[in-house]
Structures are given as C-alpha cells and as structure tokens.
CSV table of C-alpha atoms in Angstrom, one decimal:
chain,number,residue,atom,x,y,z
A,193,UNK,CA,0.0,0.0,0.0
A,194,UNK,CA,0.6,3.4,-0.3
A,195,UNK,CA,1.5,4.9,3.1
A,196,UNK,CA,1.8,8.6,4.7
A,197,UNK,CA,3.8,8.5,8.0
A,198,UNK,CA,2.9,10.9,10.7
A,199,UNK,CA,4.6,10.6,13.5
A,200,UNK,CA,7.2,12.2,16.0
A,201,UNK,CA,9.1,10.8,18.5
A,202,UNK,CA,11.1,7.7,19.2
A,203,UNK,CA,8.4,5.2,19.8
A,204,UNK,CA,6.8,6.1,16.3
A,205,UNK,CA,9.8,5.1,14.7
A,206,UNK,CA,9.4,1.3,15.1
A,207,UNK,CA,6.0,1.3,13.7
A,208,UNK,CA,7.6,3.5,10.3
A,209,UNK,CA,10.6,0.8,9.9
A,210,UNK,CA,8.3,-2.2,10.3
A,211,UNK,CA,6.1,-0.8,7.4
A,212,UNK,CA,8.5,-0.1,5.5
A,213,UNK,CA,10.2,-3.5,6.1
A,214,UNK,CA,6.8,-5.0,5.4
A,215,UNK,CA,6.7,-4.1,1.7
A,216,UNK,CA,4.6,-1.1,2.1
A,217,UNK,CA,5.8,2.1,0.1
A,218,UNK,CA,5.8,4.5,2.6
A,219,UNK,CA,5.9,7.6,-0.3
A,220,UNK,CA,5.9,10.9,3.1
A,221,UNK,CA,7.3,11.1,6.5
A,222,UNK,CA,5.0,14.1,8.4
A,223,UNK,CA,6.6,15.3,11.5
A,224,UNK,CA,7.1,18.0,13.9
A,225,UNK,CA,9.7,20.9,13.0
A,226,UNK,CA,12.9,20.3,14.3
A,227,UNK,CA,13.3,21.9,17.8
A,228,UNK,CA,16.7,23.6,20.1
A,229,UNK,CA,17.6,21.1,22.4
A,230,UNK,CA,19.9,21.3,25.5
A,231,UNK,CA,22.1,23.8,26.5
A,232,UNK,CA,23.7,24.8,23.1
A,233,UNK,CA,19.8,25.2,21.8
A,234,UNK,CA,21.1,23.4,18.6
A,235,UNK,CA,18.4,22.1,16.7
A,236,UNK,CA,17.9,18.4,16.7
A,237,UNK,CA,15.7,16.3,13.8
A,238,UNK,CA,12.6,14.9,15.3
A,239,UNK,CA,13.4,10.7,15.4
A,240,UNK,CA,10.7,9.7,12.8
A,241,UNK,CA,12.9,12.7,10.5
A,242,UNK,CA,16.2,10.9,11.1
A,243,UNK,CA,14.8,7.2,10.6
A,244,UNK,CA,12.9,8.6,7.4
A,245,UNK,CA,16.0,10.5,5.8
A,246,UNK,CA,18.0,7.1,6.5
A,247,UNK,CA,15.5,5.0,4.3
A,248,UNK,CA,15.3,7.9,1.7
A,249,UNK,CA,11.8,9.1,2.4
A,250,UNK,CA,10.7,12.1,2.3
A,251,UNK,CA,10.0,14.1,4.8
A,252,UNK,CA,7.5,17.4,5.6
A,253,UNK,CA,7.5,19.3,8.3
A,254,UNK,CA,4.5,21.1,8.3
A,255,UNK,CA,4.0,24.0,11.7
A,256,UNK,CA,0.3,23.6,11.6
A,257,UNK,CA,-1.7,20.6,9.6
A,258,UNK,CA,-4.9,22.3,9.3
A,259,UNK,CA,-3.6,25.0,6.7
A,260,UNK,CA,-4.8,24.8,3.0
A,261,UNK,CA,-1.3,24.5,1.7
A,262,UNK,CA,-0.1,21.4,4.0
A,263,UNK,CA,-3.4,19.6,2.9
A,264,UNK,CA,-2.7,20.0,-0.5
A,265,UNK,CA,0.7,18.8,-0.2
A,266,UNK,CA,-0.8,15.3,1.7
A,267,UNK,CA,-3.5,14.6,-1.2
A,268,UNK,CA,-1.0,15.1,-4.0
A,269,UNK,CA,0.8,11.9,-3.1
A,270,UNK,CA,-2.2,9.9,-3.6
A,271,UNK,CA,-2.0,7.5,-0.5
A,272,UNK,CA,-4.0,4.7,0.1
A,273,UNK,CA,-3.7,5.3,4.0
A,274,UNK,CA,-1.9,7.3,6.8
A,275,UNK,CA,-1.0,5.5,9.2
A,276,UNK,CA,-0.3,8.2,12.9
A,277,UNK,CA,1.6,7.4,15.9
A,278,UNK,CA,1.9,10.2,18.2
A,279,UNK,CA,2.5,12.6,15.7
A,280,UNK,CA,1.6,15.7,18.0
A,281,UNK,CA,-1.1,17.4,16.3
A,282,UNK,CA,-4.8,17.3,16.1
A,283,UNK,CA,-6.1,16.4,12.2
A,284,UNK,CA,-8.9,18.2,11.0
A,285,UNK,CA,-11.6,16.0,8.9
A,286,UNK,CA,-10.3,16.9,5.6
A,287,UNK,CA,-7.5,14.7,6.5
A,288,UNK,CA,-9.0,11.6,7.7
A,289,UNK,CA,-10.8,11.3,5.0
A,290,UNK,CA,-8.5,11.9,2.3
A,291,UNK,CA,-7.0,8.7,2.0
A,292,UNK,CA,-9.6,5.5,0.8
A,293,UNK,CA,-8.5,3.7,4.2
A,294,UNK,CA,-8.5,6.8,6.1
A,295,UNK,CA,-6.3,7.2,9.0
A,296,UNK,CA,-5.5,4.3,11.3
A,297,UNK,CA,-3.7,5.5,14.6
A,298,UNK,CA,-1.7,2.9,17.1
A,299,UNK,CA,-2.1,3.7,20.6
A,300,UNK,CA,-0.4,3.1,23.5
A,301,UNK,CA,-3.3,1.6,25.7
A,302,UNK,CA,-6.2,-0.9,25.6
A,303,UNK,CA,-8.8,1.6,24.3
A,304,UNK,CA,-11.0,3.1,26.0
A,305,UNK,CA,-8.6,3.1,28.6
A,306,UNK,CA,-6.0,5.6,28.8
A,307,UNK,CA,-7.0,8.2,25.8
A,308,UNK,CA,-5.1,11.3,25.8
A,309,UNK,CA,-0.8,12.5,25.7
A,310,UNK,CA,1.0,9.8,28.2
A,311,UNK,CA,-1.0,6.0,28.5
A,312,UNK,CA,2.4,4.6,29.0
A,313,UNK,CA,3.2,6.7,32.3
A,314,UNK,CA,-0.2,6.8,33.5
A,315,UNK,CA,-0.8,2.9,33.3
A,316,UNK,CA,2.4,2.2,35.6
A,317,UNK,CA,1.3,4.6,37.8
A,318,UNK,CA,-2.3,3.9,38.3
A,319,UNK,CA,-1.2,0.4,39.0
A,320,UNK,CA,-2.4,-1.5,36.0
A,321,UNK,CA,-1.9,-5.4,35.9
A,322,UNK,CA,-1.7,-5.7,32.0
A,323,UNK,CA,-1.0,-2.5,29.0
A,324,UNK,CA,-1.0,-2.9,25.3
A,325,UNK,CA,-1.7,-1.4,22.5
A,326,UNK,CA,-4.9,-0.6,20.4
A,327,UNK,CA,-4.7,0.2,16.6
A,328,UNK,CA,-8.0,2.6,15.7
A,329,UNK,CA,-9.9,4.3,12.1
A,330,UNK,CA,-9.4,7.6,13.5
A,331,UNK,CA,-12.4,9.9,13.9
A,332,UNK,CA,-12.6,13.9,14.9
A,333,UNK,CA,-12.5,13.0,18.7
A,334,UNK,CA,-9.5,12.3,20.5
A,335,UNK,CA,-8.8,8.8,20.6
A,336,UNK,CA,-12.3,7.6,19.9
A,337,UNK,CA,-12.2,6.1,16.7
A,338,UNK,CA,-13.6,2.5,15.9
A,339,UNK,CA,-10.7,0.3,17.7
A,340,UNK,CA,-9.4,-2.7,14.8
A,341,UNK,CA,-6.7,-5.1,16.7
A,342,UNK,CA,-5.3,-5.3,20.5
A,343,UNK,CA,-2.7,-6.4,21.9
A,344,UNK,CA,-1.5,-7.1,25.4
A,345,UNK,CA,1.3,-6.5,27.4
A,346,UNK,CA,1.4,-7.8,31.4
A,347,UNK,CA,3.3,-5.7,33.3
A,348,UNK,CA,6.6,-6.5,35.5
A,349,UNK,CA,6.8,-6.0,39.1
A,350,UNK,CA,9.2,-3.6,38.3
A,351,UNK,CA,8.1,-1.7,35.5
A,352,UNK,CA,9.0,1.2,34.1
A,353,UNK,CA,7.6,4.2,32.2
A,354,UNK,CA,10.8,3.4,29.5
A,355,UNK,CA,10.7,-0.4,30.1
A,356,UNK,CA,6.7,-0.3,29.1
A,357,UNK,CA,7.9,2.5,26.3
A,358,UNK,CA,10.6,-0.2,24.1
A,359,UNK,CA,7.3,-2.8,24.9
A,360,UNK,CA,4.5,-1.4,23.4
A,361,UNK,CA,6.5,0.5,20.5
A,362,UNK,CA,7.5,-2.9,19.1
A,363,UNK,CA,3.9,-4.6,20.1
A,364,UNK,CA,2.6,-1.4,18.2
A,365,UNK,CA,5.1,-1.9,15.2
A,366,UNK,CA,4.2,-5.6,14.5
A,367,UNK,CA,0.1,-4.5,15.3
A,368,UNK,CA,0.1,-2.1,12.6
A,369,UNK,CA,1.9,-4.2,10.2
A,370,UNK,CA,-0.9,-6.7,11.0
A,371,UNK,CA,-3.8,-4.4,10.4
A,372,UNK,CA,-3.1,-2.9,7.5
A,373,UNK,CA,-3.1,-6.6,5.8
A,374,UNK,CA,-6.6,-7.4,7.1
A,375,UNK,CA,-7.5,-3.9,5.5
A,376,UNK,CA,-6.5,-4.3,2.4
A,377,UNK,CA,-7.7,-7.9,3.0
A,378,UNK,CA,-11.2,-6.7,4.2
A,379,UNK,CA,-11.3,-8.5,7.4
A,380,UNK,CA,-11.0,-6.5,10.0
A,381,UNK,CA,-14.5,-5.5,12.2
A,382,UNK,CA,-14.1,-2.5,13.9
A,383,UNK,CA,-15.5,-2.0,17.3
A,384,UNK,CA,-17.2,0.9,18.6
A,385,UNK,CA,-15.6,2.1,21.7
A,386,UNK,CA,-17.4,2.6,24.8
A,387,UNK,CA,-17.4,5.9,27.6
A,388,UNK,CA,-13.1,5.2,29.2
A,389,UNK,CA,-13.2,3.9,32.6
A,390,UNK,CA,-10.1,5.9,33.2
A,391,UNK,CA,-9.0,9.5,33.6
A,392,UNK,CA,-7.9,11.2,30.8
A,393,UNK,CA,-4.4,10.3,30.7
A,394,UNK,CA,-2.8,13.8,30.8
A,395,UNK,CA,0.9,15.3,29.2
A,396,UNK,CA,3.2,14.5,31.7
A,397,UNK,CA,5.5,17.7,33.3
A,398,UNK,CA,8.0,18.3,35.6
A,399,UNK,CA,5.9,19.7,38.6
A,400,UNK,CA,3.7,16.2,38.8
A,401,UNK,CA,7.7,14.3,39.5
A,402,UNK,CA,7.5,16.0,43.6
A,403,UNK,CA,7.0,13.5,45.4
A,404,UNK,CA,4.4,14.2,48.2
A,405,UNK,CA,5.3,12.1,51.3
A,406,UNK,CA,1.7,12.4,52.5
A,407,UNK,CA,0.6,9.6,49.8
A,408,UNK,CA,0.8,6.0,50.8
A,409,UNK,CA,4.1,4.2,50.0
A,410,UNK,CA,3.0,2.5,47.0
A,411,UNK,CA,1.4,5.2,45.1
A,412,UNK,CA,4.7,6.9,45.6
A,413,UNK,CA,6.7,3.7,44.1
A,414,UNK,CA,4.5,3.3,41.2
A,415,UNK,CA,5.3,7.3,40.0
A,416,UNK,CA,8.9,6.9,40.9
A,417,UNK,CA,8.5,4.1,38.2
A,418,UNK,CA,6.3,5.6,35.9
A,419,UNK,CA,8.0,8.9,35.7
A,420,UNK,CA,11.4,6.9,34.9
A,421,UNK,CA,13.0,8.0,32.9
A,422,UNK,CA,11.3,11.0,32.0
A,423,UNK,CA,10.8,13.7,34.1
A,424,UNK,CA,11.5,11.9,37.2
A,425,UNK,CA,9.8,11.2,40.3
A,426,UNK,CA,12.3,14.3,42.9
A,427,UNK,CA,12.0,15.2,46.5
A,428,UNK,CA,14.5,17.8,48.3
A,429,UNK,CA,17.5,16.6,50.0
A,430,UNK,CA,19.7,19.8,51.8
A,431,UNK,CA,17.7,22.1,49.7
A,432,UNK,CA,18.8,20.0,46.7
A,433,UNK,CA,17.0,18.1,44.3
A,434,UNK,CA,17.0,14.6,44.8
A,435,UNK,CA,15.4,12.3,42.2
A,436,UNK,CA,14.4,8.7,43.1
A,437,UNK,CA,15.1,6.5,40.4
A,438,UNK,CA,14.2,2.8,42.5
A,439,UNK,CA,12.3,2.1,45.7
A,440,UNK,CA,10.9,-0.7,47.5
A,441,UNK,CA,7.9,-0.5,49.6
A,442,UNK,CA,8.0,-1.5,53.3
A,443,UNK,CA,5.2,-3.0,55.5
A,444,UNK,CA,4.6,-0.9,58.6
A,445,UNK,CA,4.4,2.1,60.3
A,446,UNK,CA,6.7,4.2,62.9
A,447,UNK,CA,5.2,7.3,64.9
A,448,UNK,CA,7.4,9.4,62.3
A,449,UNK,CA,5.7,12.3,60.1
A,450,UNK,CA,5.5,11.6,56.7
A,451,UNK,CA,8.8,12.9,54.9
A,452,UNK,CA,11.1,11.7,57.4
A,453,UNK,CA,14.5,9.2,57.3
A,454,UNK,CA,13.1,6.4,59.6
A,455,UNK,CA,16.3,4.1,58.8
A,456,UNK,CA,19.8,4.4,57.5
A,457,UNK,CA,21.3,1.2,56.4
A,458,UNK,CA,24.6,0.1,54.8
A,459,UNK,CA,22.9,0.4,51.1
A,460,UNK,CA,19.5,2.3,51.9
A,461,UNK,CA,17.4,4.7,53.8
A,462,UNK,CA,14.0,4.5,54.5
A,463,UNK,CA,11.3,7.0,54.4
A,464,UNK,CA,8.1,7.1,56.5
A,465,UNK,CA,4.9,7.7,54.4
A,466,UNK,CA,1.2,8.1,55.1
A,467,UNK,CA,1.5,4.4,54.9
A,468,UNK,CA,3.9,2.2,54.7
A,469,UNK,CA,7.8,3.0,54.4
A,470,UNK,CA,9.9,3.8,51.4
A,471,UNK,CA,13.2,1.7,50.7
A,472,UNK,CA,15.0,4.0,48.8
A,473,UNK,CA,17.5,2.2,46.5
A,474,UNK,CA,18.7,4.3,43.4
A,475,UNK,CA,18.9,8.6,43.9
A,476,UNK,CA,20.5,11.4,41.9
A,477,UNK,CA,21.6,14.7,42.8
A,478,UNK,CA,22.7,17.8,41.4
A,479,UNK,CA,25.9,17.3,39.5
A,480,UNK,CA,26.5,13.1,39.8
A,481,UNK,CA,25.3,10.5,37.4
A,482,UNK,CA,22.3,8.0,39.0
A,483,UNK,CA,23.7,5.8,42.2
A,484,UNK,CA,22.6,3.2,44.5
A,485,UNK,CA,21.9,4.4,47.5
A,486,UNK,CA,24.9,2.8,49.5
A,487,UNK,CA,27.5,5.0,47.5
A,488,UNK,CA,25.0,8.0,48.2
A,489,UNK,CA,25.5,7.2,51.6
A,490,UNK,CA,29.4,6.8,51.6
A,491,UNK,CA,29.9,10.2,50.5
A,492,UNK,CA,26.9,12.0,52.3
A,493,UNK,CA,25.4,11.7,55.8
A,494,UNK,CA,21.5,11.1,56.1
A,495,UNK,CA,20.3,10.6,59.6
A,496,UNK,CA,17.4,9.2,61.1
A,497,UNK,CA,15.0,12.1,61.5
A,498,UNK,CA,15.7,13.6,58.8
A,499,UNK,CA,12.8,15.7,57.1
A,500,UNK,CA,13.1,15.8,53.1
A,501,UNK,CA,10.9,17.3,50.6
C-alpha cells in the first residue's frame, strides 16, 4: 500500500521501519519541525525525521496541519492510507478522509482506557496489571475512533515508564503491520468504543515528579517508576534536588511524620509515608550521574530524622 507516516518521537519510529520493512511504500514522513535542544539550543531532527532520511523518504514538516497548503501537499501523493503514531497534532476532517482507508492511529493503551498524551506513564502509575496497544480508524475525537486489533502486554513488578515505552512500540510496530493486511484484506470489524473507565491520561510535566510524602508508600513507588526516565519522580534533599530513580515498599508504620528518614542502612534509607515506608535504593543529585543508594550514603550523611521534601 501506499503509506503517509505521521509521527514524532522515538516510539513512532518502530511502527515507520516495520512498514516499510513489510513491503509497504511509505511515499511521506509528516513530522514535527525540528526543535533547540539542551544547553547549546542546537536544533535536533525529530526521530521519525532521522529514521525517514535514513530510508530515503521524504520528509514534511508542516507547523500547523490544518492549513490549505499542507493539505494539498498530503492529497498530491495519492496515499491509500496514513498510518499516525503520536505525531503531536490534532487532524482536522479533511484529512482523515483523504485517503480511501482513512487514517488508522496505534495507541499506547487498551482503548478506551487511557486516551489522551502519556497511557504509558499513566498505566504504571495507576497500578495496571496488563498494558497494550490498540490500533483505531481515526475519527474527529481524540482517541475515539472505531478500535481494529489489541494487543496485550502484562506488566513487571518492576516496570517502568521506559521499560513499558521499548514494549509497546515494538507490540505497536508488528500490530500495525498486522492491520493494514486485514485492510486491504477486508477483514477486519471495527469495534465501537465505549465511555473510558479511566482518567484522561494527561501530558506528563516536571511539577507532577515532587514526590508528596503524604501519599501512601505504593502510590509513591508506582510514580517513581512511571515517571522513569522522564521527568523523574524528585523530592528535596539539603535544599537540593533529589530524584528517586528505584524504591521498595515497606510493610509498617513508625510514629514518624511523613517525609522523614526512619532508617539508614549500609545500602539504603527509608522514608516514613502516610503508609507504609519507602526503601530508597537508586537517587540522583545535582551534579552526579544515577547511584545506589549505599555510595550516596558513603559520601553524604543522612540521619534518622531527617525531614526531606
């Protein structure tokens, strides 16, 4: 088939490869301008750009989809579909209809659960037994278009918002590839989706990483782990920040406040909570790469009632 790419970042870029690798002519790669990026504000390619330019295929960058002259450059390659995978942008009607197959979007979540910006994060730190991902005929809302295939993914004990990330992409990847044969194949039945027995799962920022000491132990674990790697789950350590990177929960309770160093040990320290301890394992601060906690400790002194955050 005749394919238009729309995506951004790195987990798109699976799903573009696989296509490609599938025998599909992928004939446009649509992605977000390039951006400044760290300290030098160089500009960097989007992923789906580099992957796209390695392959030879071209690419447009367009600032806003809905203008005339963007959706006149789409219809004059004649696609039979577009395939979207967190491309970034809303797409007005014009364009999911343009195509004969219309626009079939892979998501990172078992639809309806988990619409919206971050179902990777979210699902680790609501707690969720089993993730996957859902490949939908897009429609004007946002994700609720007419789900095709699913696929699941259980989740580890120790999952992570990255871990779950490199999962899904390549579930999503081989999905797609899957769907588009029982397209052109005419077999798939698409399902209607129902009202999301979930919160909208919300664009993750920096602010949501504090780590408040008056939640219970494991709601606390589950966002370090689903904020890992990006943007971190942080409390403040000697008016520094500290990011968590691993924890354990502990059973039990001391007649500490919430926030405070209930036990220093040869490779950890433990934090009261509204309930339940924290065992924390892996930290950061300000100027050192990630550590366990028992080098932290070689070089710094934590004490038992100490406050942080």
């Amino acid at each position: 088939m005749k394919v238009i790419f729309m995506g951004t970042p790195e987990f798109s870029v699976g799903t573009l490869e696989a296509l490609a690798d599938a025998g599909h002519e992928i004939v446009l790669a649509v992605t977000q301008p390039d951006k400044p990026r760290g300290r030098g504000k160089e500009m960097q390619y989007p992923p789906v750009k580099e992957a796209a330019l390695k392959r030879g295929i071209p690419v447009f960058q367009p600032m806003k989809v809905r203008e005339p002259e963007c959706m006149e450059e789409l219809a004059r390659y004649q696609a039979d579909v577009m395939v979207v995978v967190a491309f970034g942008q809303i797409l007005p009607a014009k364009i999911l209809q343009m195509a004969p197959y219309g626009c079939i979007n892979v998501h990172a979540s078992l639809l309806p659960k988990y619409r919206g910006a971050a179902p990777i994060q979210w699902a680790v730190i609501e707690g969720e037994k089993v993730s996957g991902v859902t490949t939908m005929q897009m429609d004007e809302g946002l994700d609720t278009g007419d789900m095709l295939l699913k696929k699941e993914i259980p989740l580890e004990a120790d999952e992570t918002g990255g871990s779950l990330h490199d999962k899904l992409a390549a579930a999503g990847a081989a999905l797609c590839v899957e769907t588009l044969q029982k397209l052109e194949e005419g077999t798939l039945k698409p399902e209607k989706q129902g009202e999301s027995p979930t919160a909208y799962a919300r664009m993750l920022n920096k602010e949501m990483g504090r780590i408040d000491w008056t939640c219970e132990a494991v709601q606390i674990e589950r966002l370090i782990r689903g904020l890992n790697p990006w943007p971190s789950a942080y409390t403040f350590w000697d008016e520094k920040t500290m990011k968590i990177w691993k924890a354990e929960v502990l059973p039990g309770n001391t007649d500490q406040a919430p926030g405070t160093v209930t036990e220093v040990g040869k490779d950890f320290f433990a934090v009261q909570t509204k309930e339940g301890q924290l065992k924390i394992k892996e930290l950061q601060i300000p100027g050192k790469k990630r550590m366990d906690a028992g080098a932290f400790l070689r070089g710094y002194k934590v004490e038992e009632g100490y406050r942080l955050g």
